[in-house]
mmCIF file of C-alpha atoms in Angstrom:
data_model
loop_
_atom_site.group_PDB
_atom_site.id
_atom_site.type_symbol
_atom_site.label_atom_id
_atom_site.label_comp_id
_atom_site.label_asym_id
_atom_site.label_seq_id
_atom_site.Cartn_x
_atom_site.Cartn_y
_atom_site.Cartn_z
ATOM 1 C CA MET V 23 0.000 0.000 0.000
ATOM 2 C CA LYS V 24 1.303 3.416 -0.941
ATOM 3 C CA GLN V 25 2.056 5.513 2.139
ATOM 4 C CA ASN V 26 1.292 9.205 2.517
ATOM 5 C CA ILE V 27 4.796 10.549 2.141
ATOM 6 C CA GLN V 28 5.367 14.074 0.868
ATOM 7 C CA ARG V 29 8.815 15.036 2.183
ATOM 8 C CA ILE V 30 11.808 12.672 2.302
ATOM 9 C CA ALA V 31 15.299 13.333 3.638
ATOM 10 C CA VAL V 32 18.235 11.173 2.542
ATOM 11 C CA VAL V 33 21.457 11.340 4.533
ATOM 12 C CA ARG V 34 24.422 9.815 2.709
ATOM 13 C CA LEU V 35 27.470 12.035 2.936
ATOM 14 C CA SER V 36 30.171 9.929 1.263
ATOM 15 C CA ALA V 37 31.837 8.274 -0.591
ATOM 16 C CA LEU V 38 31.363 8.368 -4.370
ATOM 17 C CA GLY V 39 30.889 4.606 -4.692
ATOM 18 C CA ASP V 40 28.326 4.449 -1.902
ATOM 19 C CA VAL V 41 26.527 7.465 -3.326
ATOM 20 C CA CYS V 42 26.303 5.585 -6.640
ATOM 21 C CA HIS V 43 24.601 2.720 -4.784
ATOM 22 C CA ALA V 44 22.264 5.163 -3.051
ATOM 23 C CA ILE V 45 21.313 6.839 -6.340
ATOM 24 C CA ALA V 46 19.799 3.553 -7.531
ATOM 25 C CA VAL V 47 17.661 3.409 -4.398
ATOM 26 C CA VAL V 48 16.588 7.046 -4.609
ATOM 27 C CA THR V 49 15.702 6.511 -8.287
ATOM 28 C CA ALA V 50 13.347 3.735 -7.189
ATOM 29 C CA ILE V 51 11.870 5.972 -4.481
ATOM 30 C CA GLN V 52 11.188 8.683 -7.070
ATOM 31 C CA LYS V 53 9.314 6.178 -9.219
ATOM 32 C CA ARG V 54 7.254 5.033 -6.230
ATOM 33 C CA TYR V 55 6.598 8.543 -4.904
ATOM 34 C CA PRO V 56 6.791 10.849 -7.950
ATOM 35 C CA GLU V 57 5.162 13.770 -6.104
ATOM 36 C CA ALA V 58 7.388 13.590 -3.031
ATOM 37 C CA GLN V 59 10.020 16.262 -2.429
ATOM 38 C CA ILE V 60 13.391 14.660 -1.724
ATOM 39 C CA THR V 61 16.205 16.464 0.059
ATOM 40 C CA TRP V 62 19.585 14.723 -0.078
ATOM 41 C CA ILE V 63 22.335 15.813 2.307
ATOM 42 C CA THR V 64 25.775 14.831 1.049
ATOM 43 C CA GLY V 65 29.402 15.902 0.851
ATOM 44 C CA PRO V 66 30.828 18.549 -1.531
ATOM 45 C CA LEU V 67 32.375 16.078 -3.994
ATOM 46 C CA GLU V 68 29.431 13.687 -3.864
ATOM 47 C CA ALA V 69 27.000 16.568 -4.421
ATOM 48 C CA GLN V 70 28.397 16.916 -7.945
ATOM 49 C CA LEU V 71 27.170 13.389 -8.634
ATOM 50 C CA VAL V 72 23.785 13.716 -6.904
ATOM 51 C CA SER V 73 23.192 16.942 -8.847
ATOM 52 C CA LEU V 74 23.007 14.889 -12.040
ATOM 53 C CA MET V 75 19.621 13.580 -10.824
ATOM 54 C CA ASN V 76 16.364 15.402 -11.514
ATOM 55 C CA ASN V 77 14.137 16.877 -8.817
ATOM 56 C CA ILE V 78 16.509 16.464 -5.882
ATOM 57 C CA ASP V 79 17.085 19.257 -3.375
ATOM 58 C CA VAL V 80 20.828 18.770 -2.846
ATOM 59 C CA ARG V 81 22.192 20.114 0.428
ATOM 60 C CA VAL V 82 25.956 20.088 0.995
ATOM 61 C CA TYR V 83 27.513 19.316 4.335
ATOM 62 C CA ASP V 84 31.301 19.520 4.471
ATOM 63 C CA LYS V 85 32.595 17.402 7.342
ATOM 64 C CA LYS V 86 35.408 19.932 7.769
ATOM 65 C CA SER V 87 32.781 22.418 8.980
ATOM 66 C CA GLY V 88 31.997 20.237 12.009
ATOM 67 C CA ILE V 89 29.219 21.254 14.398
ATOM 68 C CA LYS V 90 29.129 24.758 12.913
ATOM 69 C CA GLY V 91 28.147 23.294 9.544
ATOM 70 C CA MET V 92 25.506 21.101 11.158
ATOM 71 C CA LEU V 93 23.962 24.074 12.915
ATOM 72 C CA ALA V 94 23.921 26.007 9.651
ATOM 73 C CA LEU V 95 22.112 23.115 8.001
ATOM 74 C CA ARG V 96 19.594 22.996 10.838
ATOM 75 C CA GLN V 97 18.924 26.701 10.397
ATOM 76 C CA ALA V 98 18.527 26.342 6.623
ATOM 77 C CA LEU V 99 15.970 23.531 7.042
ATOM 78 C CA SER V 100 14.290 24.797 10.209
ATOM 79 C CA SER V 101 10.942 25.297 8.488
ATOM 80 C CA VAL V 102 10.870 21.790 7.000
ATOM 81 C CA SER V 103 9.393 18.734 8.696
ATOM 82 C CA PHE V 104 10.166 15.497 6.855
ATOM 83 C CA ASP V 105 7.732 12.603 6.785
ATOM 84 C CA VAL V 106 10.672 10.208 6.444
ATOM 85 C CA LEU V 107 14.418 10.431 7.020
ATOM 86 C CA LEU V 108 16.505 7.625 5.522
ATOM 87 C CA HIS V 109 19.748 7.325 7.469
ATOM 88 C CA MET V 110 22.077 5.669 4.926
ATOM 89 C CA GLN V 111 25.446 6.272 6.609
ATOM 90 C CA TRP V 112 27.357 4.220 9.145
ATOM 91 C CA SER V 113 29.038 7.053 11.053
ATOM 92 C CA SER V 114 28.516 8.905 14.306
ATOM 93 C CA ARG V 115 29.024 12.211 12.468
ATOM 94 C CA ALA V 116 26.149 11.456 10.105
ATOM 95 C CA SER V 117 24.002 10.257 13.003
ATOM 96 C CA LEU V 118 24.545 13.526 14.852
ATOM 97 C CA LEU V 119 23.716 15.438 11.682
ATOM 98 C CA THR V 120 20.372 13.624 11.349
ATOM 99 C CA ARG V 121 19.345 15.062 14.710
ATOM 100 C CA MET V 122 19.537 18.533 13.182
ATOM 101 C CA LEU V 123 16.530 17.694 11.017
ATOM 102 C CA LYS V 124 12.853 17.484 11.932
ATOM 103 C CA ALA V 125 11.453 14.102 10.900
ATOM 104 C CA LYS V 126 8.534 11.929 11.969
ATOM 105 C CA ARG V 127 10.084 8.628 10.909
ATOM 106 C CA ARG V 128 13.829 8.137 11.207
ATOM 107 C CA ILE V 129 14.714 4.868 9.511
ATOM 108 C CA GLY V 130 18.058 3.148 10.018
ATOM 109 C CA PHE V 131 19.554 -0.204 9.110
ATOM 110 C CA ALA V 132 18.439 -3.467 10.661
ATOM 111 C CA ARG V 133 19.975 -4.064 14.081
ATOM 112 C CA SER V 134 22.301 -6.712 12.609
ATOM 113 C CA LEU V 135 23.876 -4.054 10.353
ATOM 114 C CA SER V 136 23.933 -1.175 12.824
ATOM 115 C CA ARG V 137 27.395 0.290 13.309
ATOM 116 C CA GLU V 138 28.665 3.188 15.429
ATOM 117 C CA LYS V 139 25.396 2.996 17.411
ATOM 118 C CA GLN V 140 23.278 4.148 14.472
ATOM 119 C CA HIS V 141 20.214 2.495 16.045
ATOM 120 C CA TRP V 142 20.376 5.036 18.889
ATOM 121 C CA PHE V 143 19.570 7.850 16.465
ATOM 122 C CA VAL V 144 16.536 6.395 14.663
ATOM 123 C CA ASN V 145 13.020 5.428 15.706
ATOM 124 C CA GLU V 146 12.508 2.691 13.135
ATOM 125 C CA LEU V 147 14.672 -0.122 11.829
ATOM 126 C CA ALA V 148 14.604 -1.383 8.255
ATOM 127 C CA PRO V 149 13.995 -5.080 7.566
ATOM 128 C CA GLU V 150 16.931 -7.369 6.933
ATOM 129 C CA PRO V 151 18.352 -6.769 3.438
ATOM 130 C CA GLU V 152 17.472 -9.173 0.642
ATOM 131 C CA GLY V 153 21.114 -9.483 -0.389
ATOM 132 C CA PHE V 154 24.670 -9.182 0.880
ATOM 133 C CA HIS V 155 25.753 -6.049 -0.998
ATOM 134 C CA VAL V 156 25.833 -2.504 0.401
ATOM 135 C CA LEU V 157 23.277 -1.538 -2.254
ATOM 136 C CA ASP V 158 20.948 -4.198 -0.829
ATOM 137 C CA ALA V 159 21.435 -2.684 2.637
ATOM 138 C CA PHE V 160 20.509 0.761 1.297
ATOM 139 C CA TRP V 161 17.487 -0.696 -0.444
ATOM 140 C CA SER V 162 16.227 -2.202 2.813
ATOM 141 C CA LEU V 163 15.569 1.338 4.054
ATOM 142 C CA ALA V 164 13.427 2.045 1.001
ATOM 143 C CA THR V 165 11.604 -1.243 1.567
ATOM 144 C CA ALA V 166 10.454 0.202 4.889
ATOM 145 C CA ILE V 167 8.441 2.814 2.958
ATOM 146 C CA GLY V 168 6.954 0.359 0.498
ATOM 147 C CA VAL V 169 9.527 0.476 -2.312
ATOM 148 C CA LYS V 170 9.891 -3.020 -3.722
ATOM 149 C CA GLN V 171 13.445 -4.102 -4.548
ATOM 150 C CA THR V 172 13.974 -4.627 -8.270
ATOM 151 C CA GLU V 173 16.889 -4.603 -10.684
ATOM 152 C CA PRO V 174 18.663 -1.307 -9.952
ATOM 153 C CA ASP V 175 18.370 1.619 -12.295
ATOM 154 C CA TRP V 176 20.163 4.949 -12.131
ATOM 155 C CA ALA V 177 18.231 7.961 -13.407
ATOM 156 C CA ILE V 178 20.892 10.581 -14.003
ATOM 157 C CA ASN V 179 21.593 13.099 -16.729
ATOM 158 C CA ILE V 180 24.742 12.066 -18.607
ATOM 159 C CA PRO V 181 26.896 15.150 -19.320
ATOM 160 C CA ILE V 182 28.273 15.852 -22.769
ATOM 161 C CA LEU V 183 31.764 14.432 -23.284
ATOM 162 C CA PRO V 184 34.086 17.444 -22.908
ATOM 163 C CA PHE V 185 37.109 15.855 -24.601
ATOM 164 C CA ASP V 186 37.831 14.633 -28.114
ATOM 165 C CA LEU V 187 38.703 11.010 -27.363
ATOM 166 C CA PRO V 188 39.569 8.122 -29.713
ATOM 167 C CA LYS V 189 36.833 5.702 -30.696
ATOM 168 C CA GLY V 190 36.545 2.541 -28.583
ATOM 169 C CA TYR V 191 38.834 3.777 -25.804
ATOM 170 C CA VAL V 192 39.352 1.934 -22.536
ATOM 171 C CA VAL V 193 39.486 3.857 -19.241
ATOM 172 C CA LEU V 194 42.168 2.858 -16.750
ATOM 173 C CA ASN V 195 41.524 4.518 -13.392
ATOM 174 C CA PRO V 196 44.505 3.255 -11.369
ATOM 175 C CA ALA V 197 44.115 4.993 -8.011
ATOM 176 C CA GLY V 198 41.757 4.377 -5.135
ATOM 177 C CA SER V 199 40.877 6.748 -2.312
ATOM 178 C CA LYS V 200 44.085 5.724 -0.537
ATOM 179 C CA PRO V 201 47.357 4.284 -1.861
ATOM 180 C CA SER V 202 46.723 0.861 -0.300
ATOM 181 C CA LYS V 203 43.899 0.366 -2.833
ATOM 182 C CA ASN V 204 46.268 0.757 -5.801
ATOM 183 C CA TRP V 205 47.878 -2.061 -7.753
ATOM 184 C CA SER V 206 51.536 -1.741 -8.805
ATOM 185 C CA VAL V 207 52.839 0.626 -11.486
ATOM 186 C CA VAL V 208 54.483 -2.379 -13.171
ATOM 187 C CA GLY V 209 51.173 -4.216 -13.220
ATOM 188 C CA TYR V 210 49.247 -1.257 -14.584
ATOM 189 C CA ARG V 211 51.864 -0.745 -17.295
ATOM 190 C CA LYS V 212 51.428 -4.370 -18.362
ATOM 191 C CA ILE V 213 47.687 -3.714 -18.676
ATOM 192 C CA VAL V 214 48.365 -0.660 -20.847
ATOM 193 C CA SER V 215 50.805 -2.639 -22.995
ATOM 194 C CA LEU V 216 48.255 -5.417 -23.494
ATOM 195 C CA LEU V 217 45.542 -2.925 -24.447
ATOM 196 C CA ARG V 218 47.786 -1.031 -26.845
ATOM 197 C CA ASN V 219 48.955 -4.272 -28.492
ATOM 198 C CA ALA V 220 45.287 -5.148 -28.991
ATOM 199 C CA GLY V 221 44.812 -1.861 -30.844
ATOM 200 C CA ARG V 222 42.877 -0.147 -28.044
ATOM 201 C CA SER V 223 43.293 3.489 -27.080
ATOM 202 C CA VAL V 224 43.788 4.042 -23.350
ATOM 203 C CA VAL V 225 42.500 6.945 -21.267
ATOM 204 C CA LEU V 226 43.931 7.400 -17.760
ATOM 205 C CA THR V 227 41.713 9.093 -15.181
ATOM 206 C CA GLY V 228 42.410 10.253 -11.645
ATOM 207 C CA SER V 229 42.365 13.165 -9.241
ATOM 208 C CA PRO V 230 45.076 15.844 -9.048
ATOM 209 C CA ALA V 231 46.680 13.746 -6.292
ATOM 210 C CA ASP V 232 46.978 10.840 -8.747
ATOM 211 C CA ARG V 233 49.038 12.682 -11.374
ATOM 212 C CA ALA V 234 52.385 11.223 -10.343
ATOM 213 C CA LEU V 235 51.023 7.687 -10.456
ATOM 214 C CA CYS V 236 49.361 8.250 -13.822
ATOM 215 C CA ASP V 237 52.489 9.896 -15.232
ATOM 216 C CA ALA V 238 54.551 6.857 -14.174
ATOM 217 C CA ILE V 239 52.071 4.505 -15.841
ATOM 218 C CA ALA V 240 51.902 6.606 -19.006
ATOM 219 C CA GLU V 241 55.655 7.002 -19.547
ATOM 220 C CA GLY V 242 56.644 5.806 -23.023
ATOM 221 C CA PHE V 243 53.066 4.987 -24.094
ATOM 222 C CA GLU V 244 50.827 6.781 -26.552
ATOM 223 C CA LEU V 245 47.670 7.401 -24.524
ATOM 224 C CA VAL V 246 45.414 10.125 -23.106
ATOM 225 C CA ASN V 247 46.239 11.150 -19.534
ATOM 226 C CA LEU V 248 43.330 13.031 -17.930
ATOM 227 C CA ALA V 249 44.541 12.785 -14.328
ATOM 228 C CA GLY V 250 43.591 15.987 -12.531
ATOM 229 C CA LYS V 251 41.731 17.341 -15.550
ATOM 230 C CA THR V 252 38.159 16.162 -14.927
ATOM 231 C CA SER V 253 35.289 17.278 -12.746
ATOM 232 C CA ILE V 254 32.893 14.590 -11.481
ATOM 233 C CA ALA V 255 30.532 15.417 -14.360
ATOM 234 C CA ASP V 256 33.415 15.125 -16.838
ATOM 235 C CA LEU V 257 34.393 11.780 -15.333
ATOM 236 C CA VAL V 258 30.842 10.457 -15.704
ATOM 237 C CA ALA V 259 30.878 11.473 -19.376
ATOM 238 C CA VAL V 260 34.299 9.895 -20.009
ATOM 239 C CA ILE V 261 33.299 6.623 -18.345
ATOM 240 C CA ASN V 262 29.956 6.598 -20.156
ATOM 241 C CA GLY V 263 31.751 6.785 -23.518
ATOM 242 C CA ALA V 264 34.290 4.029 -22.769
ATOM 243 C CA ALA V 265 34.255 0.484 -24.128
ATOM 244 C CA PHE V 266 35.049 -0.673 -20.599
ATOM 245 C CA VAL V 267 36.756 0.501 -17.419
ATOM 246 C CA ILE V 268 39.551 -1.000 -15.307
ATOM 247 C CA SER V 269 39.786 0.241 -11.731
ATOM 248 C CA PRO V 270 40.498 -0.750 -8.150
ATOM 249 C CA ASP V 271 37.790 -0.438 -5.488
ATOM 250 C CA THR V 272 36.925 3.240 -5.822
ATOM 251 C CA GLY V 273 34.234 5.612 -7.066
ATOM 252 C CA PRO V 274 34.850 5.405 -10.841
ATOM 253 C CA ALA V 275 34.276 1.629 -10.777
ATOM 254 C CA HIS V 276 30.786 2.245 -9.409
ATOM 255 C CA ILE V 277 30.163 5.160 -11.763
ATOM 256 C CA ALA V 278 30.818 2.681 -14.578
ATOM 257 C CA THR V 279 28.113 0.342 -13.296
ATOM 258 C CA MET V 280 25.798 3.318 -12.840
ATOM 259 C CA VAL V 281 26.121 4.325 -16.519
ATOM 260 C CA LYS V 282 26.114 0.676 -17.650
ATOM 261 C CA THR V 283 29.715 0.625 -18.897
ATOM 262 C CA PRO V 284 31.367 -2.765 -18.196
ATOM 263 C CA VAL V 285 33.976 -2.535 -15.466
ATOM 264 C CA MET V 286 36.791 -4.834 -14.409
ATOM 265 C CA ALA V 287 37.536 -4.152 -10.742
ATOM 266 C CA LEU V 288 40.599 -5.131 -8.700
ATOM 267 C CA PHE V 289 39.968 -6.024 -5.050
ATOM 268 C CA ALA V 290 41.992 -7.121 -2.039
ATOM 269 C CA LEU V 291 41.098 -4.976 0.990
ATOM 270 C CA SER V 292 37.315 -5.433 1.045
ATOM 271 C CA ASN V 293 34.854 -8.099 0.006
ATOM 272 C CA PRO V 294 33.734 -7.475 -3.596
ATOM 273 C CA GLU V 295 30.512 -9.375 -2.891
ATOM 274 C CA ARG V 296 29.702 -6.578 -0.457
ATOM 275 C CA THR V 297 31.257 -3.477 -2.037
ATOM 276 C CA GLY V 298 32.044 -4.392 -5.644
ATOM 277 C CA PRO V 299 30.433 -2.853 -8.750
ATOM 278 C CA TYR V 300 26.910 -4.227 -8.399
ATOM 279 C CA ASN V 301 26.234 -5.456 -11.937
ATOM 280 C CA ASP V 302 29.831 -6.408 -12.732
ATOM 281 C CA LEU V 303 30.867 -8.750 -9.933
ATOM 282 C CA HIS V 304 31.652 -11.424 -12.536
ATOM 283 C CA HIS V 305 34.403 -9.144 -13.881
ATOM 284 C CA VAL V 306 36.174 -8.728 -10.520
ATOM 285 C CA VAL V 307 39.693 -10.038 -9.853
ATOM 286 C CA SER V 308 40.097 -10.423 -6.095
ATOM 287 C CA ALA V 309 42.584 -11.588 -3.481
ATOM 288 C CA TYR V 310 40.223 -10.755 -0.614
ATOM 289 C CA ARG V 311 39.082 -14.222 0.437
ATOM 290 C CA GLU V 312 42.593 -15.643 0.733
ATOM 291 C CA LEU V 313 43.906 -12.613 2.618
ATOM 292 C CA VAL V 314 41.017 -12.127 5.051
ATOM 293 C CA GLU V 315 40.872 -15.828 5.908
ATOM 294 C CA ARG V 316 44.605 -15.756 6.614
ATOM 295 C CA GLU V 317 44.299 -12.674 8.836
ATOM 296 C CA GLN V 318 41.183 -13.825 10.687
ATOM 297 C CA GLY V 319 42.083 -17.506 10.910
ATOM 298 C CA LYS V 320 38.620 -18.699 9.914
ATOM 299 C CA PRO V 321 36.508 -19.322 6.779
ATOM 300 C CA LEU V 322 34.942 -16.346 5.024
ATOM 301 C CA ALA V 323 31.447 -17.528 5.988
ATOM 302 C CA GLN V 324 32.338 -17.029 9.656
ATOM 303 C CA ILE V 325 33.827 -13.558 9.243
ATOM 304 C CA PRO V 326 31.652 -10.462 9.977
ATOM 305 C CA TRP V 327 30.039 -8.642 7.065
ATOM 306 C CA ALA V 328 32.203 -5.506 6.986
ATOM 307 C CA THR V 329 35.607 -7.013 7.824
ATOM 308 C CA THR V 330 38.485 -5.565 5.807
ATOM 309 C CA VAL V 331 42.037 -6.762 5.194
ATOM 310 C CA HIS V 332 44.612 -4.780 7.155
ATOM 311 C CA ALA V 333 47.788 -5.580 5.209
ATOM 312 C CA LYS V 334 48.919 -2.368 3.502
ATOM 313 C CA ASP V 335 50.429 -4.320 0.603
ATOM 314 C CA ALA V 336 47.315 -6.447 0.078
ATOM 315 C CA MET V 337 46.835 -5.331 -3.539
ATOM 316 C CA LEU V 338 50.251 -6.735 -4.441
ATOM 317 C CA SER V 339 48.778 -10.189 -3.740
ATOM 318 C CA LEU V 340 46.683 -9.950 -6.902
ATOM 319 C CA ASP V 341 47.664 -12.631 -9.393
ATOM 320 C CA GLU V 342 49.140 -10.818 -12.401
ATOM 321 C CA THR V 343 48.271 -13.696 -14.719
ATOM 322 C CA ALA V 344 44.643 -13.599 -13.565
ATOM 323 C CA VAL V 345 44.469 -9.820 -14.018
ATOM 324 C CA LEU V 346 45.825 -9.916 -17.560
ATOM 325 C CA ALA V 347 43.600 -12.869 -18.451
ATOM 326 C CA LYS V 348 40.577 -10.864 -17.294
ATOM 327 C CA VAL V 349 41.698 -7.930 -19.475
ATOM 328 C CA GLN V 350 41.812 -10.324 -22.438
ATOM 329 C CA GLU V 351 38.279 -11.427 -21.547
ATOM 330 C CA MET V 352 37.090 -7.834 -21.419
ATOM 331 C CA LEU V 353 38.588 -7.199 -24.848
ATOM 332 C CA ARG V 354 36.248 -9.824 -26.259
ATOM 333 C CA LEU V 355 33.129 -8.041 -25.015
ATOM 334 C CA PRO V 356 30.790 -6.904 -27.782
#
């Protein structure tokens, strides 16, 4: 039964990959409640992505602003009372921020998934998720307001490609949010060599902080190096136009799934079944199971849902032969 919901608040501050997952859920909510006004509170970088959706009141909270920023947000939304607040973030900072908003129903994750005492800050718990993935966890909150889980869709406006790029290019996004998520320069250069020998153009993407890594990968190759040259909107357009994407566990891998570009993802620190690109898990190359079972001393099935690998050199455990074989497989995609 459709509930009487007119105003919805979504709190998901970061990161890009998780915001990609959340966009699929909010798209489904918009279809279910087309007349509802949705306010999404998110971080400055992530707001660039959320702004590609239609009919979303995007409010930016910069964690650097601390309590002062929270109070400013409370003042800005003081006249608004939300029918529903969907608390989609596992963090005490986000939980405190939710208390700055007026809301009748404050929905958080099922008790089994509650972290950092999130359940203290809500008055309603979502049902257990239907699946293991973070996207499934997000969707459980929407289920609490009558949104049936279906195949995910992402309703965003794809920006115009701002660069003149070669036809059939492949995007290599080598850097994650921290250096421990990156594979080796030698390994990445072997990927580039394989792609170039197959006649594929290569486009490197990354933030300004990734320029040195991308320059080292690019040395001696004929390719397009866009590291530090793209906004989030530009990045969405570049990934949308690619034949496929290769990336470690980071935002661009999930942007690829969002725009339905095939993505080959490299994992070692976290479980790809939980945080991998949702529609492309069959293209993942992972060392996670072996590493986490070694660290925890027990089978994966007995290890808690959000457990990560602590070894800083975990990505170097990726099997180079398996990575290059997966690239060859991707090259055969239609």
